[in-house]
mmCIF file of C-alpha atoms in Angstrom:
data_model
loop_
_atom_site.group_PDB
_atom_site.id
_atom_site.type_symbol
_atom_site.label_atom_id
_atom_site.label_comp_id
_atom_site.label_asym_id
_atom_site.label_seq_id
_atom_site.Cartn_x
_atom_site.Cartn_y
_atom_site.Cartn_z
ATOM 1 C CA UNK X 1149 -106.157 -132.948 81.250
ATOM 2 C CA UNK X 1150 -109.580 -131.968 83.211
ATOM 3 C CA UNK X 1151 -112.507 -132.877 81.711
ATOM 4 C CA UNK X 1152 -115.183 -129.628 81.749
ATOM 5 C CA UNK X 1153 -118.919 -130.228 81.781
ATOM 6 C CA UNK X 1154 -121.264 -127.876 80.143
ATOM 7 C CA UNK X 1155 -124.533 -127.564 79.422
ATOM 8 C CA UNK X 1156 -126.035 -129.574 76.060
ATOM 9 C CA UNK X 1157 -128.108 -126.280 74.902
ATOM 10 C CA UNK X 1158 -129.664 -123.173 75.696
ATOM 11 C CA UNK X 1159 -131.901 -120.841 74.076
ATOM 12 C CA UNK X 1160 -131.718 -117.594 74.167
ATOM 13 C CA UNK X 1161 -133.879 -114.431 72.679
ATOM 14 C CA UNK X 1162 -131.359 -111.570 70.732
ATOM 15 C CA UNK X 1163 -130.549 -108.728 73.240
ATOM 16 C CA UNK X 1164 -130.537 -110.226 75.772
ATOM 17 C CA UNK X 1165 -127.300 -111.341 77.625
ATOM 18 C CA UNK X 1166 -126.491 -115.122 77.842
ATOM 19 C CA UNK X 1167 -124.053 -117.044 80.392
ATOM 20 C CA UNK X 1168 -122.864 -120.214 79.746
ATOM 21 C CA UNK X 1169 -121.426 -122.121 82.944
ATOM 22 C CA UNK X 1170 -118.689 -125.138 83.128
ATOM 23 C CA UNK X 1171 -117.343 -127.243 85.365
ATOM 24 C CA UNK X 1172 -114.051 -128.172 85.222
ATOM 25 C CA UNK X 1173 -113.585 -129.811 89.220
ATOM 26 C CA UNK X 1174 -110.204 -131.356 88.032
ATOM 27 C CA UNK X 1175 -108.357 -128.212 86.986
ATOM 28 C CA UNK X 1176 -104.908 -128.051 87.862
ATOM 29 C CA UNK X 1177 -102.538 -125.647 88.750
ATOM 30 C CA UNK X 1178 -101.075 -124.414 85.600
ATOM 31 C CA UNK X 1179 -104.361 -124.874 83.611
ATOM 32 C CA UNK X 1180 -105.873 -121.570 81.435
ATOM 33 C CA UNK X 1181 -109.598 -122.177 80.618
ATOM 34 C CA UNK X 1182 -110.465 -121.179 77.208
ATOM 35 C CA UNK X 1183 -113.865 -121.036 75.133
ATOM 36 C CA UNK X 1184 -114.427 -120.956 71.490
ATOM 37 C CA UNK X 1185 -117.177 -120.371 69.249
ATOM 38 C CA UNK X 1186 -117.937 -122.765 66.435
ATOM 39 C CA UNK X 1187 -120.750 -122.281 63.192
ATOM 40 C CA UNK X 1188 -121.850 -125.013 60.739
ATOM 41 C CA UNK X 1189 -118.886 -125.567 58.098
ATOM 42 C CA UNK X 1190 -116.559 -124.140 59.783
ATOM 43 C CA UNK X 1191 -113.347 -124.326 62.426
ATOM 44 C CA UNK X 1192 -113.749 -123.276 65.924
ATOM 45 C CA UNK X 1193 -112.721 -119.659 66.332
ATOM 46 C CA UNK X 1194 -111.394 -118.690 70.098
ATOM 47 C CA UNK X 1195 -113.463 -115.980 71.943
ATOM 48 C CA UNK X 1196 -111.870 -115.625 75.354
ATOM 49 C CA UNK X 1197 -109.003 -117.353 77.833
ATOM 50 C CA UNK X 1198 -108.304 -116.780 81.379
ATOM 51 C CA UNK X 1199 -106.875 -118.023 84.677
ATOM 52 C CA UNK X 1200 -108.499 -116.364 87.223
ATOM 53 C CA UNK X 1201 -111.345 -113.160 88.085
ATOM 54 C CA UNK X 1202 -112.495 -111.643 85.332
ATOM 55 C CA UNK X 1203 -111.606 -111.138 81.766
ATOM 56 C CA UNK X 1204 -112.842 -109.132 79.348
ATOM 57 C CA UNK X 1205 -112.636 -108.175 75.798
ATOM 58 C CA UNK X 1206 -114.908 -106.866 72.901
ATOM 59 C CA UNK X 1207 -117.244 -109.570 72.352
ATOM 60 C CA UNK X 1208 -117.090 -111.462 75.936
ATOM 61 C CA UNK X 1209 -116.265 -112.079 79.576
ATOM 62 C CA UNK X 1210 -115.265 -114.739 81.565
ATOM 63 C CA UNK X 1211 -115.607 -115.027 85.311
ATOM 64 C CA UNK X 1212 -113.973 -117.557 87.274
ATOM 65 C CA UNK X 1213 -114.044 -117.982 90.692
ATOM 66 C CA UNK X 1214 -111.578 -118.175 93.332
ATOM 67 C CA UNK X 1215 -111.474 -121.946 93.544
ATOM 68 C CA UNK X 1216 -111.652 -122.095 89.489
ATOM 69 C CA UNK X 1217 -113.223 -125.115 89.751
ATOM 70 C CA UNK X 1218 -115.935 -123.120 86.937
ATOM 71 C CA UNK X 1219 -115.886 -120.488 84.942
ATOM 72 C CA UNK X 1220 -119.012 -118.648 83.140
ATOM 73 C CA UNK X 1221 -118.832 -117.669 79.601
ATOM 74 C CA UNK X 1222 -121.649 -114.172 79.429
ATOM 75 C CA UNK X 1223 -122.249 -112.721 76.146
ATOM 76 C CA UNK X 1224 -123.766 -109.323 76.644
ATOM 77 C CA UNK X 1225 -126.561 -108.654 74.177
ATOM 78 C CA UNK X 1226 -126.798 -111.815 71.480
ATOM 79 C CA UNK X 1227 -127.965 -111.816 68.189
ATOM 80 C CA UNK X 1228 -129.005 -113.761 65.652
ATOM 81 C CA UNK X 1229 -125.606 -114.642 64.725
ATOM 82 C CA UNK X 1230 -124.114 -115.833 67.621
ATOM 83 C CA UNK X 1231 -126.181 -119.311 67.680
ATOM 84 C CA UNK X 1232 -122.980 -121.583 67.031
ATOM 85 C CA UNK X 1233 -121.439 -124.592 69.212
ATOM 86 C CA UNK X 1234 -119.466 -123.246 72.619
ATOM 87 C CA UNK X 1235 -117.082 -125.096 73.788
ATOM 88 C CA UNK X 1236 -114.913 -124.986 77.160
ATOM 89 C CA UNK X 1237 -111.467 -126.461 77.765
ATOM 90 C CA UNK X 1238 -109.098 -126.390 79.896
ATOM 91 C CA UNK X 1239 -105.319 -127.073 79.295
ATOM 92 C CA UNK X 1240 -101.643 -126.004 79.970
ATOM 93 C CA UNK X 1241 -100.626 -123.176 78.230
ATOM 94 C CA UNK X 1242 -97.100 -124.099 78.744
ATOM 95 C CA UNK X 1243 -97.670 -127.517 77.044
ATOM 96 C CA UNK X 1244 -98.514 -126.628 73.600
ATOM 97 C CA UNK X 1245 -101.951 -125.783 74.476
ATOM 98 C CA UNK X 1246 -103.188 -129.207 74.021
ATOM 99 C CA UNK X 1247 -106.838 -129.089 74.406
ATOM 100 C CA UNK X 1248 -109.427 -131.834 74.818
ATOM 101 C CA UNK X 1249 -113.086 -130.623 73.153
ATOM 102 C CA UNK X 1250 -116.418 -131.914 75.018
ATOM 103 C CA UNK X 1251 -119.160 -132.112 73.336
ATOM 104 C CA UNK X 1252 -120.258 -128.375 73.874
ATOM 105 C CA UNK X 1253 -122.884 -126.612 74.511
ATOM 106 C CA UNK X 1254 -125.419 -125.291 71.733
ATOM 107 C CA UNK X 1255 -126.600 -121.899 71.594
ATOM 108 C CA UNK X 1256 -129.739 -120.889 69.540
ATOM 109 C CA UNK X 1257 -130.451 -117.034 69.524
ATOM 110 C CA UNK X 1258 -133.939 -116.627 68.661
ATOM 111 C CA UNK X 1259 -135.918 -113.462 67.273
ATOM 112 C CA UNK W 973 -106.129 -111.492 59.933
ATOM 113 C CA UNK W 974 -103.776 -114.257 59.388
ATOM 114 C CA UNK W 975 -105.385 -117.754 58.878
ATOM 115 C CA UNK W 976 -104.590 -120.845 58.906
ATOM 116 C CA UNK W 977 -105.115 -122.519 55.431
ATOM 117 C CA UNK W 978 -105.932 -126.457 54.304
ATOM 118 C CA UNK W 979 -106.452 -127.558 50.873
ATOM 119 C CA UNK W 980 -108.762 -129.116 49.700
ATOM 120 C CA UNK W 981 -111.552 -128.306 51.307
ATOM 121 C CA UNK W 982 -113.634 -131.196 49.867
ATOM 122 C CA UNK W 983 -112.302 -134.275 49.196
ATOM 123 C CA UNK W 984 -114.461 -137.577 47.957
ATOM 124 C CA UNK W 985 -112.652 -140.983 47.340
ATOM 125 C CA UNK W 986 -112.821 -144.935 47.313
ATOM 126 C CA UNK W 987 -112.165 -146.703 50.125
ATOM 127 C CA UNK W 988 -108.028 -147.800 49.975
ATOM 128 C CA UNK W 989 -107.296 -144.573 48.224
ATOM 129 C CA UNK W 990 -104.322 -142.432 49.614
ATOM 130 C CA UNK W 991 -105.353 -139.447 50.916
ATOM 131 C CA UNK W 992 -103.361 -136.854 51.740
ATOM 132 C CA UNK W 993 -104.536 -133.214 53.661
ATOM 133 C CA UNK W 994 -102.711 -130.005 53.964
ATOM 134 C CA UNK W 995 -102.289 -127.254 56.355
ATOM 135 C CA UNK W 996 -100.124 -124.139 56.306
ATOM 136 C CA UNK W 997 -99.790 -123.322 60.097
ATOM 137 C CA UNK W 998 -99.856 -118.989 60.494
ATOM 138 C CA UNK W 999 -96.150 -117.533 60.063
ATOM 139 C CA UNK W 1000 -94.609 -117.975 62.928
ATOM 140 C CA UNK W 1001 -96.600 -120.433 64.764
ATOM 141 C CA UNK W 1002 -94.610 -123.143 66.586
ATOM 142 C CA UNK W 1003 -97.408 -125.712 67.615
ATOM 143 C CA UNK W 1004 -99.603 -127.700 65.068
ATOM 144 C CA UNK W 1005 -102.492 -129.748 65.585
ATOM 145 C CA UNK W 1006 -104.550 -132.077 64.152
ATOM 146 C CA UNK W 1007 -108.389 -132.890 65.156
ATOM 147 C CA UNK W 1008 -111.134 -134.587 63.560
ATOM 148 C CA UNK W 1009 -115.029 -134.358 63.748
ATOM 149 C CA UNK W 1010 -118.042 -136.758 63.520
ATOM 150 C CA UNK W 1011 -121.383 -136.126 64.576
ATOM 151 C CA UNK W 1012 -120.465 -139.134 67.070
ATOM 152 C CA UNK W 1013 -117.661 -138.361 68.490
ATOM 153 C CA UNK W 1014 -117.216 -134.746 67.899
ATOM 154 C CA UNK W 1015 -114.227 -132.753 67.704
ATOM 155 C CA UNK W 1016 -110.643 -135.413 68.666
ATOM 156 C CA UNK W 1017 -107.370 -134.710 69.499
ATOM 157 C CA UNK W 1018 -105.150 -136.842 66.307
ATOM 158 C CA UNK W 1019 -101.761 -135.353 66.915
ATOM 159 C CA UNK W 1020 -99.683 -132.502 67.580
ATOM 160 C CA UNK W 1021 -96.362 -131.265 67.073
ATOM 161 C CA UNK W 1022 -94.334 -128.265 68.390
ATOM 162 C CA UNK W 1023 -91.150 -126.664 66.067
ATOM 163 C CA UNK W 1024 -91.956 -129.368 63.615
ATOM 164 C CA UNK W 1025 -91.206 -132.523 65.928
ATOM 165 C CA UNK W 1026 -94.187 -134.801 66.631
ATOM 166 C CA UNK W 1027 -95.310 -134.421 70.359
ATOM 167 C CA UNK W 1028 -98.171 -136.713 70.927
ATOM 168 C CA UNK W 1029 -99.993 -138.532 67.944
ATOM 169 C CA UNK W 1030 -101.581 -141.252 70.626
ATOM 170 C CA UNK W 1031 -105.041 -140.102 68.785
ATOM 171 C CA UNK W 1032 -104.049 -141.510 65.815
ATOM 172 C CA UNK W 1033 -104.339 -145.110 64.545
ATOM 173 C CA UNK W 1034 -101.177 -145.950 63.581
ATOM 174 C CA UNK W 1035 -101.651 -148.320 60.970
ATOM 175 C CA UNK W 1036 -103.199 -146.198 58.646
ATOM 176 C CA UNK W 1037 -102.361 -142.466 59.770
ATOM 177 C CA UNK W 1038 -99.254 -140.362 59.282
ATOM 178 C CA UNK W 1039 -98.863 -136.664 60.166
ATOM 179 C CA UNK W 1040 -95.920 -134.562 58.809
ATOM 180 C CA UNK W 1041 -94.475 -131.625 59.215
ATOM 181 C CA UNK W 1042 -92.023 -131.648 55.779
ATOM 182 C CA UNK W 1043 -90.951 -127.473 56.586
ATOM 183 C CA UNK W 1044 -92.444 -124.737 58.846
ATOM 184 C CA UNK W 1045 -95.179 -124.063 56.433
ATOM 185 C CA UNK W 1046 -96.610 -127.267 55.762
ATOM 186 C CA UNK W 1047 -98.294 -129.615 57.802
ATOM 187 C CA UNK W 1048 -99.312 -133.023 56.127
ATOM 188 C CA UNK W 1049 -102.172 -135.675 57.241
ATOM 189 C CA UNK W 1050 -101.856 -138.692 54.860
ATOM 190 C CA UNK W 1051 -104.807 -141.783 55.722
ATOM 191 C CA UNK W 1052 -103.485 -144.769 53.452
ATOM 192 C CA UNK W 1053 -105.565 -146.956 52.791
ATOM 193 C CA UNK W 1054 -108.749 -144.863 53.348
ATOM 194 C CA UNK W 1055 -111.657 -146.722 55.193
ATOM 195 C CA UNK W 1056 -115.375 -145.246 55.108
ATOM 196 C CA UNK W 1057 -115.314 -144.728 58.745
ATOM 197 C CA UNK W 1058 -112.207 -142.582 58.355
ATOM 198 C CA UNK W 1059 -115.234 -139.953 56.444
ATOM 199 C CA UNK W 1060 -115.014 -136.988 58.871
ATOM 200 C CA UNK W 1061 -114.213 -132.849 59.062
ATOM 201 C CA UNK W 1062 -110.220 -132.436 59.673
ATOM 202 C CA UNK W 1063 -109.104 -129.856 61.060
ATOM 203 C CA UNK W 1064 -105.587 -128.143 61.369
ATOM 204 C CA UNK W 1065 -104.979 -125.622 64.181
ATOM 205 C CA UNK W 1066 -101.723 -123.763 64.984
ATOM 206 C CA UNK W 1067 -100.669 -121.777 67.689
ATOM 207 C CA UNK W 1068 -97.646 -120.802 70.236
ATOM 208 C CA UNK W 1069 -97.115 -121.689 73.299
ATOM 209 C CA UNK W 1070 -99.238 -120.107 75.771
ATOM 210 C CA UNK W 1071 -101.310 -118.487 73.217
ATOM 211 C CA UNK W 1072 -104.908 -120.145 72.466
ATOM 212 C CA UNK W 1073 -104.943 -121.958 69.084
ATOM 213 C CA UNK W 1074 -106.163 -120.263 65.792
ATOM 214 C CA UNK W 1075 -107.847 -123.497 63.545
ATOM 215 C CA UNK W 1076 -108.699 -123.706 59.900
ATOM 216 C CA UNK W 1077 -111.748 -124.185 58.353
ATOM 217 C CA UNK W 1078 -111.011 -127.740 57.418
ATOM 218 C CA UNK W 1079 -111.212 -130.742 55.080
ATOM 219 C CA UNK W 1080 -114.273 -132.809 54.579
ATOM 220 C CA UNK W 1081 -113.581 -136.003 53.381
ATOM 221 C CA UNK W 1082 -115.803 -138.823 52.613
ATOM 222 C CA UNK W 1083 -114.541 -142.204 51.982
ATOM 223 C CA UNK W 1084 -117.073 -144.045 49.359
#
């Protein structure tokens, strides 16, 4: 499984649009990346997956590059709510999905 | 939405004391996992099955950790004896395969 590196924290102000980059140099073939959200208390909740260019859906976008060696999490417009724990992983879909968690990277929207 | 579902959500206990926690997997789902969370080591990989049949439980020690899956619906994690450094967040996440994983909100347990 390919480890990912991501960034410890960032800070952020709400409204504006935050990108979260990982590394994940190891990725292999059949590997999906995937990034979920996690708040105090609770289990992480998936935002996004993809494989290659560009996804998209209503709360997020992922970009990976051709060599999908990273990918970039961007969350258009944050708020308040959105300061949580973001994690990246990578893993083979057609394996069960196993997943190994870093240690994330923490996200604090301010006002 | 479905969800997935573990009981309790709170659990306090001696150290030695069986404990047992519970996870109904979303209808339908075909992979189960287990994960626990400390501060320290964050959020581990315990074991996994897929159509009820244990795939990997290498994250588990063996000598005190058992993971179940008695029907489709229920998933069990049993710790027996309990140890204080077992005191963590469990989680339970299902899924199917290649589709992300959908996790609960988990079981805190503290071992006293």
């Amino acid at each position: 499984l390919a480890k990912t590196t991501q960034p410890i924290s960032m800070d952020s102000y709400e409204g504006q649009e935050v990108n979260i980059t990982c590394s994940h140099n190891n990725i292999a073939t059949n590997d999906y990346i995937t990034w979920y959200q996690q708040f105090p208390s609770q289990g992480p909740r998936f935002i996004i997956q993809g494989y290659k260019t560009k996804v998209t859906n209503e709360v997020a976008s992922l970009f990976i590059p051709a060599d999908r060696k990273s990918s970039t999490l961007s969350l258009p417009r944050v708020s308040l709510s959105d300061t949580a724990v973001y994690y990246c992983l990578v893993g083979d879909a057609e394996y069960g999905n196993k997943l190994v968690f870093g240690a994330g990277t923490i996200l604090r929207v301010k006002s | 939405d479905a969800r997935v579902t573990q009981t309790p959500r709170h659990k306090v206990t001696e150290m030695g004391q069986e404990v047992t926690m519970r996870c109904q997997p979303i209808l339908g789902h075909n992979t189960v996992f287990w994960y626990r969370q400390t501060m320290m080591q964050g959020l581990e990989l315990l074991a996994y099955f897929r159509n009820r049949a244990p795939l990997d439980d290498s994250g588990m020690p063996k000598d005190r950790f058992s993971a179940e899956m008695p029907d489709a619906t229920l998933a069990t994690l049993k710790i027996q004896p309990s140890e204080p450094r077992d005191s963590a967040v469990y989680f339970c996440a299902s899924g199917l395969e290649n589709q992300p994983q959908h996790f609960g909100d988990g079981t805190r347990l503290s071992i006293l």
